[in-house]
CSV table of C-alpha atoms in Angstrom, one decimal:
chain,number,residue,atom,x,y,z
A,18,MET,CA,20.7,-6.7,37.2
A,19,LEU,CA,20.2,-10.7,36.8
A,20,SER,CA,21.5,-12.1,34.0
A,21,ASN,CA,18.8,-13.5,31.1
A,22,SER,CA,20.2,-17.2,32.0
A,23,THR,CA,19.0,-17.4,35.9
A,24,SER,CA,16.0,-15.3,35.7
A,25,THR,CA,14.4,-17.8,33.0
A,26,MET,CA,15.8,-20.6,35.6
A,27,LEU,CA,14.3,-18.8,38.6
A,28,LYS,CA,10.9,-18.8,37.0
A,29,LYS,CA,11.4,-22.5,36.0
A,30,LEU,CA,12.4,-23.3,39.7
A,31,THR,CA,8.5,-21.5,40.9
A,32,GLN,CA,7.6,-25.5,39.2
A,33,LYS,CA,7.9,-28.8,40.1
A,34,LYS,CA,9.2,-30.9,37.9
A,35,TYR,CA,12.3,-27.4,36.8
A,36,ARG,CA,13.1,-28.7,40.2
A,37,LYS,CA,12.8,-32.2,39.6
A,38,GLU,CA,15.3,-31.8,36.3
A,39,PHE,CA,17.4,-29.7,38.2
A,40,GLY,CA,17.5,-31.2,41.5
A,41,VAL,CA,17.6,-27.8,43.0
A,42,PHE,CA,15.1,-26.0,44.9
A,43,THR,CA,15.0,-22.3,46.4
A,44,VAL,CA,14.8,-20.4,49.9
A,45,GLU,CA,13.7,-16.4,50.6
A,46,GLY,CA,14.6,-14.8,53.4
A,47,LYS,CA,17.0,-14.1,55.9
A,48,LYS,CA,16.4,-16.6,58.5
A,49,GLY,CA,16.0,-19.3,55.8
A,50,VAL,CA,19.1,-18.2,53.3
A,51,GLU,CA,21.6,-18.8,57.3
A,52,GLU,CA,19.7,-21.8,57.9
A,53,ALA,CA,20.7,-23.0,54.1
A,54,LEU,CA,24.3,-21.1,53.9
A,55,GLU,CA,24.8,-23.0,57.2
A,56,HIS,CA,23.5,-26.6,56.8
A,57,ALA,CA,22.7,-27.3,52.4
A,58,GLU,CA,24.9,-26.6,49.5
A,59,VAL,CA,24.0,-23.1,48.3
A,60,GLU,CA,24.6,-22.6,44.5
A,61,LEU,CA,23.2,-19.2,43.8
A,62,LEU,CA,23.0,-16.9,46.5
A,63,ILE,CA,20.8,-13.5,44.7
A,64,VAL,CA,19.7,-10.4,46.9
A,65,GLU,CA,18.0,-7.3,46.0
A,66,GLU,CA,20.1,-4.3,45.7
A,67,SER,CA,17.8,-1.6,47.1
A,68,ALA,CA,17.6,-3.7,49.8
A,69,ILE,CA,20.9,-4.7,51.3
A,70,ASP,CA,21.6,-4.1,55.0
A,71,ALA,CA,24.5,-5.1,57.5
A,72,ASP,CA,22.6,-8.8,57.7
A,73,MET,CA,22.3,-8.8,54.4
A,74,GLY,CA,26.1,-7.8,54.0
A,75,VAL,CA,27.8,-10.7,56.5
A,76,ILE,CA,25.4,-13.4,54.1
A,77,ILE,CA,27.1,-11.7,51.3
A,78,SER,CA,31.0,-11.9,52.1
A,79,TYR,CA,30.3,-15.2,53.3
A,80,ALA,CA,29.1,-16.5,50.7
A,81,GLU,CA,31.9,-15.3,48.3
A,82,LYS,CA,34.6,-16.6,50.6
A,83,THR,CA,33.4,-19.3,49.8
A,84,GLY,CA,32.5,-19.8,46.4
A,85,ILE,CA,28.9,-18.8,46.1
A,86,PRO,CA,27.9,-16.6,43.0
A,87,VAL,CA,26.4,-13.6,44.3
A,88,GLU,CA,23.9,-11.9,41.1
A,89,ARG,CA,22.3,-9.1,42.4
A,90,ALA,CA,18.4,-7.7,41.3
A,91,ASN,CA,16.9,-5.0,40.7
A,92,LYS,CA,13.1,-4.0,41.0
A,93,ARG,CA,11.5,-5.4,37.8
A,94,ASP,CA,14.1,-8.5,38.7
A,95,VAL,CA,12.4,-8.5,41.4
A,96,ASP,CA,9.2,-8.4,40.2
A,97,ALA,CA,9.7,-11.6,38.1
A,98,ILE,CA,11.1,-14.0,40.2
A,99,LYS,CA,9.5,-13.6,43.5
A,100,GLN,CA,7.4,-16.4,45.2
A,101,THR,CA,5.8,-14.6,47.9
A,102,GLU,CA,3.8,-11.3,47.6
A,103,THR,CA,6.4,-9.6,49.0
A,104,PHE,CA,10.2,-10.3,48.0
A,105,PRO,CA,12.2,-10.8,51.5
A,106,GLY,CA,14.9,-9.1,50.0
A,107,VAL,CA,17.5,-12.6,49.2
A,108,MET,CA,17.0,-15.7,47.5
A,109,ALA,CA,19.1,-18.9,47.6
A,110,VAL,CA,19.3,-22.5,45.1
A,111,VAL,CA,19.8,-24.8,47.1
A,112,ALA,CA,21.1,-28.8,46.1
A,113,MET,CA,18.4,-30.5,47.2
A,114,PRO,CA,20.8,-33.6,49.3
A,115,ASP,CA,20.2,-36.9,48.6
A,116,ALA,CA,17.4,-38.4,49.6
A,117,SER,CA,17.8,-42.0,48.0
A,118,LEU,CA,16.2,-44.6,50.0
A,119,ASP,CA,19.1,-47.2,50.5
A,120,ASN,CA,20.2,-43.7,52.7
A,121,MET,CA,17.2,-44.0,54.7
A,122,ILE,CA,17.6,-47.0,56.8
A,123,HIS,CA,20.1,-46.0,58.3
A,124,GLU,CA,18.4,-43.8,60.3
A,125,GLU,CA,16.3,-45.1,63.5
A,126,HIS,CA,13.1,-43.7,63.3
A,127,ILE,CA,11.4,-42.2,59.5
A,128,ILE,CA,7.7,-40.7,59.1
A,129,LEU,CA,6.1,-41.9,55.9
A,130,LEU,CA,3.1,-40.0,54.5
A,131,ASP,CA,0.5,-41.3,52.4
A,132,ARG,CA,-0.7,-38.5,50.2
A,133,VAL,CA,-0.1,-35.4,51.7
A,134,ASN,CA,-1.5,-32.0,50.1
A,135,ASP,CA,-1.8,-29.9,52.0
A,136,PRO,CA,1.5,-28.0,51.8
A,137,GLY,CA,1.4,-26.1,55.3
A,138,ASN,CA,1.0,-28.8,56.4
A,139,LEU,CA,4.4,-30.9,55.4
A,140,GLY,CA,6.2,-27.6,56.6
A,141,THR,CA,5.1,-28.0,59.8
A,142,ILE,CA,5.4,-31.7,60.0
A,143,ILE,CA,9.3,-31.7,58.8
A,144,ARG,CA,9.4,-28.6,61.3
A,145,THR,CA,8.6,-30.9,64.6
A,146,ALA,CA,10.3,-34.0,63.9
A,147,ASP,CA,13.7,-32.0,63.2
A,148,TRP,CA,12.6,-30.5,66.6
A,149,PHE,CA,12.4,-34.1,68.0
A,150,GLY,CA,15.5,-35.7,67.1
A,151,VAL,CA,13.5,-37.1,63.3
A,152,HIS,CA,15.1,-36.5,60.8
A,153,ALA,CA,13.8,-39.5,57.7
A,154,VAL,CA,10.6,-38.1,56.1
A,155,ILE,CA,9.0,-40.4,53.4
A,156,VAL,CA,6.1,-38.5,50.6
A,157,SER,CA,3.9,-40.9,48.6
A,158,GLU,CA,2.9,-40.3,44.9
A,159,GLY,CA,0.3,-37.7,45.3
A,160,SER,CA,2.1,-35.4,47.8
A,161,VAL,CA,2.8,-32.2,47.7
A,162,ASP,CA,6.0,-31.2,45.9
A,163,PRO,CA,8.2,-31.6,49.7
A,164,TYR,CA,10.3,-28.3,47.4
A,165,ASN,CA,7.4,-26.5,47.2
A,166,GLU,CA,8.0,-23.0,48.2
A,167,LYS,CA,4.9,-23.6,51.3
A,168,VAL,CA,6.5,-25.8,52.2
A,169,VAL,CA,10.1,-24.9,52.5
A,170,ARG,CA,9.2,-21.5,54.4
A,171,SER,CA,6.7,-22.9,57.1
A,172,THR,CA,9.6,-26.1,58.0
A,173,MET,CA,11.5,-22.8,59.4
A,174,GLY,CA,15.5,-23.9,58.1
A,175,SER,CA,14.6,-27.7,59.5
A,176,ILE,CA,14.5,-28.8,55.6
A,177,PHE,CA,18.2,-28.6,55.4
A,178,ARG,CA,18.7,-31.1,58.0
A,179,THR,CA,15.8,-33.4,57.1
A,180,LYS,CA,16.6,-36.4,54.3
A,181,ILE,CA,12.9,-36.6,52.2
A,182,TYR,CA,12.0,-39.5,49.5
A,183,GLN,CA,9.7,-39.0,47.1
A,184,SER,CA,8.2,-42.7,47.3
A,185,GLU,CA,6.8,-43.7,43.6
A,186,TYR,CA,5.4,-47.1,44.9
A,187,MET,CA,4.3,-46.2,49.1
A,188,VAL,CA,3.8,-50.6,49.4
A,189,ASP,CA,6.7,-51.2,48.0
A,190,THR,CA,9.0,-48.7,50.0
A,191,VAL,CA,7.3,-50.0,53.3
A,192,GLU,CA,7.9,-53.2,52.4
A,193,PHE,CA,11.3,-52.2,51.6
A,194,LEU,CA,11.4,-50.7,55.2
A,195,ARG,CA,10.2,-53.9,56.8
A,196,LYS,CA,13.0,-56.3,55.3
A,197,ASN,CA,15.7,-53.3,56.3
A,198,GLY,CA,14.1,-54.2,60.2
A,199,TYR,CA,12.4,-51.5,60.7
A,200,SER,CA,8.5,-52.2,62.3
A,201,ILE,CA,5.7,-50.3,61.1
A,202,ALA,CA,3.0,-48.2,63.3
A,203,THR,CA,0.5,-46.3,62.6
A,204,LEU,CA,-2.6,-44.1,63.4
A,205,ASP,CA,-6.1,-45.6,63.6
A,206,LEU,CA,-9.6,-44.9,65.7
A,207,SER,CA,-9.7,-48.7,67.4
A,208,GLY,CA,-5.5,-48.5,67.9
A,209,LYS,CA,-3.9,-49.0,71.0
A,210,ASP,CA,-4.1,-46.0,73.1
A,211,ILE,CA,-1.4,-44.7,72.0
A,212,SER,CA,0.4,-43.5,75.4
A,213,GLN,CA,1.5,-47.8,75.0
A,214,LEU,CA,4.0,-46.5,71.9
A,215,ARG,CA,7.5,-46.8,73.1
A,216,LYS,CA,10.3,-45.5,71.4
A,217,GLY,CA,12.3,-48.7,70.1
A,218,ARG,CA,15.0,-49.5,67.1
A,219,LYS,CA,14.5,-48.7,63.7
A,220,GLN,CA,10.5,-47.7,63.7
A,221,ALA,CA,9.0,-46.1,60.6
A,222,LEU,CA,5.4,-43.5,61.4
A,223,LEU,CA,3.2,-44.4,58.5
A,224,PHE,CA,0.7,-41.4,58.4
A,225,GLY,CA,-2.8,-41.7,56.2
A,226,SER,CA,-4.0,-38.7,54.1
A,227,GLU,CA,-6.6,-35.6,56.3
A,228,SER,CA,-8.5,-36.4,53.8
A,229,HIS,CA,-8.8,-39.8,52.1
A,230,GLY,CA,-7.1,-41.9,55.5
A,231,LEU,CA,-4.7,-44.1,55.1
A,232,ALA,CA,-4.5,-47.1,51.8
A,233,ASP,CA,-5.7,-49.6,52.5
A,234,ASN,CA,-3.5,-51.7,50.9
A,235,LEU,CA,-1.0,-50.2,53.5
A,236,ARG,CA,-2.9,-50.3,55.9
A,237,GLU,CA,-2.3,-54.2,55.3
A,238,ILE,CA,1.0,-53.8,56.4
A,239,THR,CA,1.6,-51.8,59.4
A,240,ASP,CA,2.3,-53.8,62.8
A,241,ALA,CA,0.7,-51.7,64.9
A,242,SER,CA,-2.0,-49.1,65.1
A,243,TYR,CA,-2.5,-46.4,67.6
A,244,THR,CA,-5.0,-44.3,68.6
A,245,ILE,CA,-5.0,-40.3,70.1
A,246,ALA,CA,-7.7,-40.3,72.8
A,247,GLY,CA,-10.1,-37.5,72.2
A,248,THR,CA,-13.3,-36.4,73.6
A,249,GLY,CA,-15.4,-37.5,70.2
A,250,ASN,CA,-16.5,-33.9,69.9
A,251,ALA,CA,-14.1,-33.0,66.7
A,252,GLU,CA,-14.1,-35.1,64.2
A,253,SER,CA,-10.7,-35.4,64.1
A,254,LEU,CA,-7.4,-34.0,64.6
A,255,ASN,CA,-4.8,-32.1,61.9
A,256,LEU,CA,-2.3,-34.2,60.5
A,257,ALA,CA,0.3,-32.2,61.5
A,258,MET,CA,-0.9,-32.1,64.6
A,259,SER,CA,-1.4,-35.9,64.2
A,260,VAL,CA,2.4,-36.8,63.7
A,261,GLY,CA,3.5,-34.2,66.6
A,262,ILE,CA,1.8,-36.0,69.4
A,263,THR,CA,3.0,-39.3,67.9
A,264,LEU,CA,6.5,-37.9,68.7
A,265,TYR,CA,6.0,-36.1,71.0
A,266,GLN,CA,5.1,-39.9,73.0
A,267,LEU,CA,8.1,-41.8,71.4
A,268,ASN,CA,10.2,-38.7,73.0
A,269,SER,CA,8.2,-38.8,76.5
B,2,MET,CA,-31.5,-14.4,43.2
B,3,LEU,CA,-29.9,-12.2,46.6
B,4,SER,CA,-32.2,-9.3,47.9
B,5,ASN,CA,-30.0,-6.2,47.9
B,6,SER,CA,-29.9,-5.9,51.9
B,7,THR,CA,-28.7,-10.1,52.0
B,8,SER,CA,-26.2,-8.9,49.8
B,9,THR,CA,-25.0,-6.0,51.3
B,10,MET,CA,-24.5,-8.0,54.2
B,11,LEU,CA,-22.8,-10.6,53.4
B,12,LYS,CA,-19.8,-7.9,51.8
B,13,LYS,CA,-19.5,-6.3,54.8
B,14,LEU,CA,-19.3,-9.4,57.1
B,15,THR,CA,-15.7,-10.3,55.2
B,16,GLN,CA,-14.7,-7.5,57.4
B,17,LYS,CA,-14.0,-7.5,61.3
B,18,LYS,CA,-15.7,-4.7,62.6
B,19,TYR,CA,-19.6,-5.3,60.8
B,20,ARG,CA,-18.9,-8.8,62.2
B,21,LYS,CA,-18.9,-7.8,65.7
B,22,GLU,CA,-21.3,-4.6,64.9
B,23,PHE,CA,-23.9,-7.2,64.0
B,24,GLY,CA,-22.8,-10.1,66.2
B,25,VAL,CA,-22.8,-13.0,63.0
B,26,PHE,CA,-19.8,-14.2,61.0
B,27,THR,CA,-20.4,-16.4,57.7
B,28,VAL,CA,-19.2,-19.9,57.6
B,29,GLU,CA,-19.4,-21.5,54.1
B,30,GLY,CA,-19.4,-25.4,52.8
B,31,LYS,CA,-21.7,-28.0,54.0
B,32,LYS,CA,-19.4,-29.6,56.4
B,33,GLY,CA,-19.6,-26.1,57.8
B,34,VAL,CA,-23.3,-25.7,57.5
B,35,GLU,CA,-24.2,-28.8,59.0
B,36,GLU,CA,-22.1,-28.0,62.1
B,37,ALA,CA,-23.3,-24.8,62.4
B,38,LEU,CA,-27.4,-25.9,62.7
B,39,GLU,CA,-26.4,-28.5,64.7
B,40,HIS,CA,-24.6,-26.5,67.1
B,41,ALA,CA,-25.1,-22.9,67.1
B,42,GLU,CA,-27.9,-20.5,65.9
B,43,VAL,CA,-27.9,-19.7,62.1
B,44,GLU,CA,-29.6,-17.1,61.4
B,45,LEU,CA,-29.4,-16.6,57.2
B,46,LEU,CA,-28.6,-19.9,55.1
B,47,ILE,CA,-27.7,-18.5,51.8
B,48,VAL,CA,-27.9,-21.8,49.4
B,49,GLU,CA,-26.6,-21.5,45.2
B,50,GLU,CA,-29.6,-21.9,43.2
B,51,SER,CA,-27.1,-24.1,40.4
B,52,ALA,CA,-25.7,-26.0,43.2
B,53,ILE,CA,-28.4,-27.9,45.2
B,54,ASP,CA,-28.3,-31.5,45.4
B,55,ALA,CA,-29.6,-34.4,47.5
B,56,ASP,CA,-27.1,-33.0,50.5
B,57,MET,CA,-28.4,-29.6,50.4
B,58,GLY,CA,-31.6,-30.5,49.5
B,59,VAL,CA,-32.0,-32.1,53.6
B,60,ILE,CA,-30.0,-29.0,55.1
B,61,ILE,CA,-32.4,-26.8,53.3
B,62,SER,CA,-35.5,-28.7,54.4
B,63,TYR,CA,-33.9,-28.6,58.3
B,64,ALA,CA,-33.8,-24.8,57.4
B,65,GLU,CA,-36.9,-24.7,56.7
B,66,LYS,CA,-38.7,-26.9,59.0
B,67,THR,CA,-36.7,-24.6,61.9
B,68,GLY,CA,-37.7,-21.7,60.7
B,69,ILE,CA,-34.3,-20.4,59.5
B,70,PRO,CA,-34.9,-17.9,56.2
B,71,VAL,CA,-33.0,-19.6,52.8
B,72,GLU,CA,-32.0,-17.5,50.0
B,73,ARG,CA,-31.4,-18.8,47.0
B,74,ALA,CA,-27.8,-17.1,44.6
B,75,ASN,CA,-28.0,-17.4,41.5
B,76,LYS,CA,-23.4,-17.2,40.1
B,77,ARG,CA,-23.3,-13.3,40.4
B,78,ASP,CA,-25.1,-13.0,43.7
B,79,VAL,CA,-21.7,-15.7,44.7
B,80,ASP,CA,-19.0,-14.0,42.8
B,81,ALA,CA,-19.9,-11.1,44.5
B,82,ILE,CA,-20.2,-12.8,48.1
B,83,LYS,CA,-18.5,-15.6,48.0
B,84,GLN,CA,-14.9,-16.5,50.2
B,85,THR,CA,-13.2,-18.6,49.1
B,86,GLU,CA,-11.8,-18.9,45.4
B,87,THR,CA,-14.9,-21.4,44.4
B,88,PHE,CA,-17.6,-20.9,46.6
B,89,PRO,CA,-19.1,-24.7,48.1
B,90,GLY,CA,-22.5,-23.6,46.9
B,91,VAL,CA,-23.9,-22.5,50.9
B,92,MET,CA,-22.9,-20.3,53.6
B,93,ALA,CA,-24.4,-19.6,56.6
B,94,VAL,CA,-24.5,-16.7,58.1
B,95,VAL,CA,-24.4,-17.2,61.9
B,96,ALA,CA,-24.8,-15.7,65.9
B,97,MET,CA,-21.5,-15.2,67.7
B,98,PRO,CA,-21.6,-17.4,71.0
B,99,ASP,CA,-22.5,-15.1,74.2
B,100,ALA,CA,-17.9,-14.5,75.0
B,101,SER,CA,-18.7,-12.7,78.7
B,102,LEU,CA,-15.5,-13.4,80.7
B,103,ASP,CA,-18.2,-14.1,83.9
B,104,ASN,CA,-19.2,-17.3,81.1
B,105,MET,CA,-15.5,-18.5,80.8
B,106,ILE,CA,-15.5,-19.1,84.7
B,107,HIS,CA,-17.1,-22.5,84.7
B,108,GLU,CA,-14.9,-23.7,82.8
B,109,GLU,CA,-12.2,-26.3,84.4
B,110,HIS,CA,-9.5,-25.6,81.6
B,111,ILE,CA,-9.2,-22.1,79.2
B,112,ILE,CA,-6.0,-21.1,76.9
B,113,LEU,CA,-5.1,-18.7,76.8
B,114,LEU,CA,-3.2,-16.8,73.3
B,115,ASP,CA,-1.0,-13.7,73.6
B,116,ARG,CA,-1.5,-11.7,70.0
B,117,VAL,CA,-1.9,-15.1,67.6
B,118,ASN,CA,-2.0,-13.4,64.0
B,119,ASP,CA,-2.1,-16.8,62.2
B,120,PRO,CA,-6.1,-17.4,61.0
B,121,GLY,CA,-4.5,-20.8,60.0
B,122,ASN,CA,-2.7,-21.5,64.0
B,123,LEU,CA,-5.7,-19.8,65.6
B,124,GLY,CA,-8.1,-22.4,63.6
B,125,THR,CA,-5.6,-25.7,64.3
B,126,ILE,CA,-5.7,-24.8,68.5
B,127,ILE,CA,-9.3,-24.4,68.6
B,128,ARG,CA,-10.1,-27.8,66.7
B,129,THR,CA,-7.5,-29.7,69.0
B,130,ALA,CA,-8.6,-28.2,71.8
B,131,ASP,CA,-12.7,-29.3,71.5
B,132,TRP,CA,-10.5,-33.0,70.8
B,133,PHE,CA,-9.6,-32.8,73.8
B,134,GLY,CA,-12.1,-31.4,75.6
B,135,VAL,CA,-11.2,-27.4,76.5
B,136,HIS,CA,-14.0,-25.7,75.1
B,137,ALA,CA,-13.0,-21.8,76.4
B,138,VAL,CA,-10.4,-19.5,74.6
B,139,ILE,CA,-9.3,-16.6,75.1
B,140,VAL,CA,-7.2,-14.2,72.8
B,141,SER,CA,-5.7,-11.1,73.4
B,142,GLU,CA,-6.1,-7.6,71.9
B,143,GLY,CA,-3.3,-7.8,68.5
B,144,SER,CA,-5.3,-11.3,67.2
B,145,VAL,CA,-6.5,-12.3,64.7
B,146,ASP,CA,-10.4,-12.0,64.3
B,147,PRO,CA,-11.8,-15.6,65.7
B,148,TYR,CA,-14.5,-14.9,63.2
B,149,ASN,CA,-12.6,-14.6,60.1
B,150,GLU,CA,-13.6,-16.8,57.6
B,151,LYS,CA,-10.0,-18.8,57.7
B,152,VAL,CA,-10.0,-19.4,61.2
B,153,VAL,CA,-13.4,-20.0,60.7
B,154,ARG,CA,-12.6,-23.1,58.2
B,155,SER,CA,-9.9,-24.4,59.8
B,156,THR,CA,-11.4,-24.9,63.1
B,157,MET,CA,-13.1,-28.1,61.1
B,158,GLY,CA,-16.9,-26.6,63.0
B,159,SER,CA,-14.8,-26.7,66.7
B,160,ILE,CA,-15.8,-23.2,66.4
B,161,PHE,CA,-19.2,-23.6,67.6
B,162,ARG,CA,-18.7,-25.3,70.0
B,163,THR,CA,-16.2,-22.8,71.7
B,164,LYS,CA,-17.1,-20.1,74.2
B,165,ILE,CA,-14.4,-17.4,72.4
B,166,TYR,CA,-13.8,-14.1,74.5
B,167,GLN,CA,-11.5,-11.2,72.8
B,168,SER,CA,-9.7,-9.9,75.8
B,169,GLU,CA,-8.5,-5.8,75.7
B,170,TYR,CA,-6.6,-6.1,78.1
B,171,MET,CA,-5.2,-9.4,78.7
B,172,VAL,CA,-3.4,-8.3,81.8
B,173,ASP,CA,-6.9,-7.9,83.1
B,174,THR,CA,-7.9,-10.4,81.9
B,175,VAL,CA,-5.4,-13.1,83.9
B,176,GLU,CA,-5.4,-11.0,86.7
B,177,PHE,CA,-9.5,-11.6,87.1
B,178,LEU,CA,-8.8,-15.7,86.2
B,179,ARG,CA,-6.6,-16.2,89.0
B,180,LYS,CA,-9.1,-14.5,91.4
B,181,ASN,CA,-11.6,-16.8,90.4
B,182,GLY,CA,-9.4,-19.5,91.5
B,183,TYR,CA,-7.1,-20.3,88.1
B,184,SER,CA,-3.4,-21.5,87.7
B,185,ILE,CA,-1.2,-20.1,84.7
B,186,ALA,CA,0.8,-21.9,83.0
B,187,THR,CA,2.8,-21.3,80.2
B,188,LEU,CA,5.5,-22.3,77.8
B,189,ASP,CA,9.2,-21.1,77.5
B,190,LEU,CA,12.4,-22.5,77.3
B,191,SER,CA,13.9,-22.6,80.9
B,192,GLY,CA,10.4,-24.6,82.9
B,193,LYS,CA,9.8,-27.7,83.4
B,194,ASP,CA,9.9,-30.6,81.5
B,195,ILE,CA,6.1,-30.8,80.2
B,196,SER,CA,5.5,-34.2,81.5
B,197,GLN,CA,5.7,-32.8,84.6
B,198,LEU,CA,2.5,-31.4,83.9
B,199,ARG,CA,-0.5,-32.6,85.2
B,200,LYS,CA,-4.3,-32.2,85.4
B,201,GLY,CA,-6.2,-30.2,87.8
B,202,ARG,CA,-9.2,-27.8,88.6
B,203,LYS,CA,-9.2,-24.5,87.0
B,204,GLN,CA,-6.3,-24.5,84.9
B,205,ALA,CA,-6.1,-21.5,82.3
B,206,LEU,CA,-2.7,-22.3,79.8
B,207,LEU,CA,-1.3,-19.1,78.4
B,208,PHE,CA,0.8,-19.0,74.5
B,209,GLY,CA,2.6,-16.6,73.7
B,210,SER,CA,2.6,-15.6,70.0
B,211,GLU,CA,5.1,-17.1,67.7
B,212,SER,CA,6.8,-14.2,66.6
B,213,HIS,CA,6.4,-12.6,69.9
B,214,GLY,CA,6.7,-14.7,72.1
B,215,LEU,CA,4.7,-14.0,76.0
B,216,ALA,CA,4.8,-10.3,76.9
B,217,ASP,CA,6.7,-9.4,80.3
B,218,ASN,CA,3.5,-8.3,82.4
B,219,LEU,CA,1.8,-11.4,81.6
B,220,ARG,CA,4.9,-13.3,81.7
B,221,GLU,CA,5.5,-12.0,85.5
B,222,ILE,CA,1.9,-12.9,86.8
B,223,THR,CA,2.3,-16.7,85.9
B,224,ASP,CA,2.3,-20.0,89.0
B,225,ALA,CA,4.1,-22.4,86.8
B,226,SER,CA,6.1,-22.6,83.7
B,227,TYR,CA,7.0,-25.6,81.2
B,228,THR,CA,9.2,-26.9,78.2
B,229,ILE,CA,9.1,-29.3,75.8
B,230,ALA,CA,12.2,-31.0,75.1
B,231,GLY,CA,13.6,-31.1,72.2
B,232,THR,CA,16.9,-31.6,69.9
B,233,GLY,CA,17.7,-28.2,70.2
B,234,ASN,CA,18.2,-28.6,66.0
B,235,ALA,CA,14.4,-27.0,65.1
B,236,GLU,CA,14.2,-23.2,66.8
B,237,SER,CA,10.9,-24.0,68.4
B,238,LEU,CA,7.9,-25.8,67.6
B,239,ASN,CA,4.8,-24.2,65.5
B,240,LEU,CA,2.3,-22.7,68.3
B,241,ALA,CA,-0.7,-24.6,67.4
B,242,MET,CA,2.1,-27.9,68.2
B,243,SER,CA,3.0,-26.2,70.9
B,244,VAL,CA,-0.8,-25.8,72.5
B,245,GLY,CA,-1.5,-29.5,71.2
B,246,ILE,CA,0.9,-31.4,72.8
B,247,THR,CA,0.3,-29.2,76.2
B,248,LEU,CA,-3.5,-30.5,75.3
B,249,TYR,CA,-1.7,-33.9,75.0
B,250,GLN,CA,0.5,-34.0,78.3
B,251,LEU,CA,-2.2,-32.5,80.2
B,252,ASN,CA,-4.7,-35.5,79.2
B,253,SER,CA,-1.5,-38.5,80.4
């Protein structure tokens, strides 16, 4: 069974403020935990005793060999700590990677998101960016926490390969990127056709919120805007879809 | 307050078998209801008395003028019928559009989905297809019901502009399309680069399930396969993202 201190910590980690305070987040499930072991710094592994099978045995012995503490949870522990209806038997506590802004500016391509609030959208954006080789994402104040368990789950492991910076004042962040040589492109309904978007050096792609669009003070400091042409029937594309199509175009 | 018969019917409509039996589904919220009034056949409008404001007044008077019955619900009714945590004040019961396969084959482009099970994915696919002018979607047996309220919500009104056929045996359906002049393209990891995909006449785009891929007996009867090139970091793209990028490429 879990120690009291672990149980208390895991309950706290369901809240953003404690994730931030401790600098760690959790990931559930074999696939996610394996990705974390491979690409991130795992601080603690939790396994449900009754769920240990051959795959989990491999995970546990890997953890033990590399000096990662492993705690065993019983049914009652699991009910107290699980973040999904059905606990998938294994959970890792993972250190948040270094995500200072200074650390971002060696990346050729950065995605910036103004007030993204749907966890599934943010997770899908991180997963799609990883697919297209973009590993730097900046989210503005007022966005969903990137280390929220729904976001983590929908990244399908890509969160461990992505630098994520949570900006407190997005206008300053964009200005900092511009001073460091980035061009800032955005999407709107009256931009150039997106087929004209070409891959260049140091490009930042800035997207407004699905519900509120892009804030005016951010729009003013962009260098170019593009439009994904549609038939005009549907009112808009889903935010993650807009980001994905932009990244596809950038890579084509 | 709602009549007993309406209240009973609305409760039944949360289940697929009754939606199918009655040939209707529900949509909640002003935006969805307005889209339904414009593009679909609304059979009944439900308004929450305490939520009636100027916008809802317009909706109610439009319904009354066009002969659509309107029922008023009180707090207790709403608690019994609502499908979302916070009932948005208005709901419409909408007739499912004609979706015979014969009715599909006048469409130049059709999206086929093998065992799509995530409602958000299916809704996003319908919304994105509408954006790119594709208004015919076929889902296989074993897929989520397209008239499930989560799907309806995530289409953002596009469901009312889309013909949706629920196939009972997908192989027969694909064969029927081929006999009617359609070429069948799919995505996989070893196809031609998707930049080679061009718009043609009578194209059907077939996508496998996110969890199970495309069934072998379906793969055998495709005419061409394409790949969306990635860096190989992320294991895959989200299904809706794959469909969206394919449609973008088809239109570019």
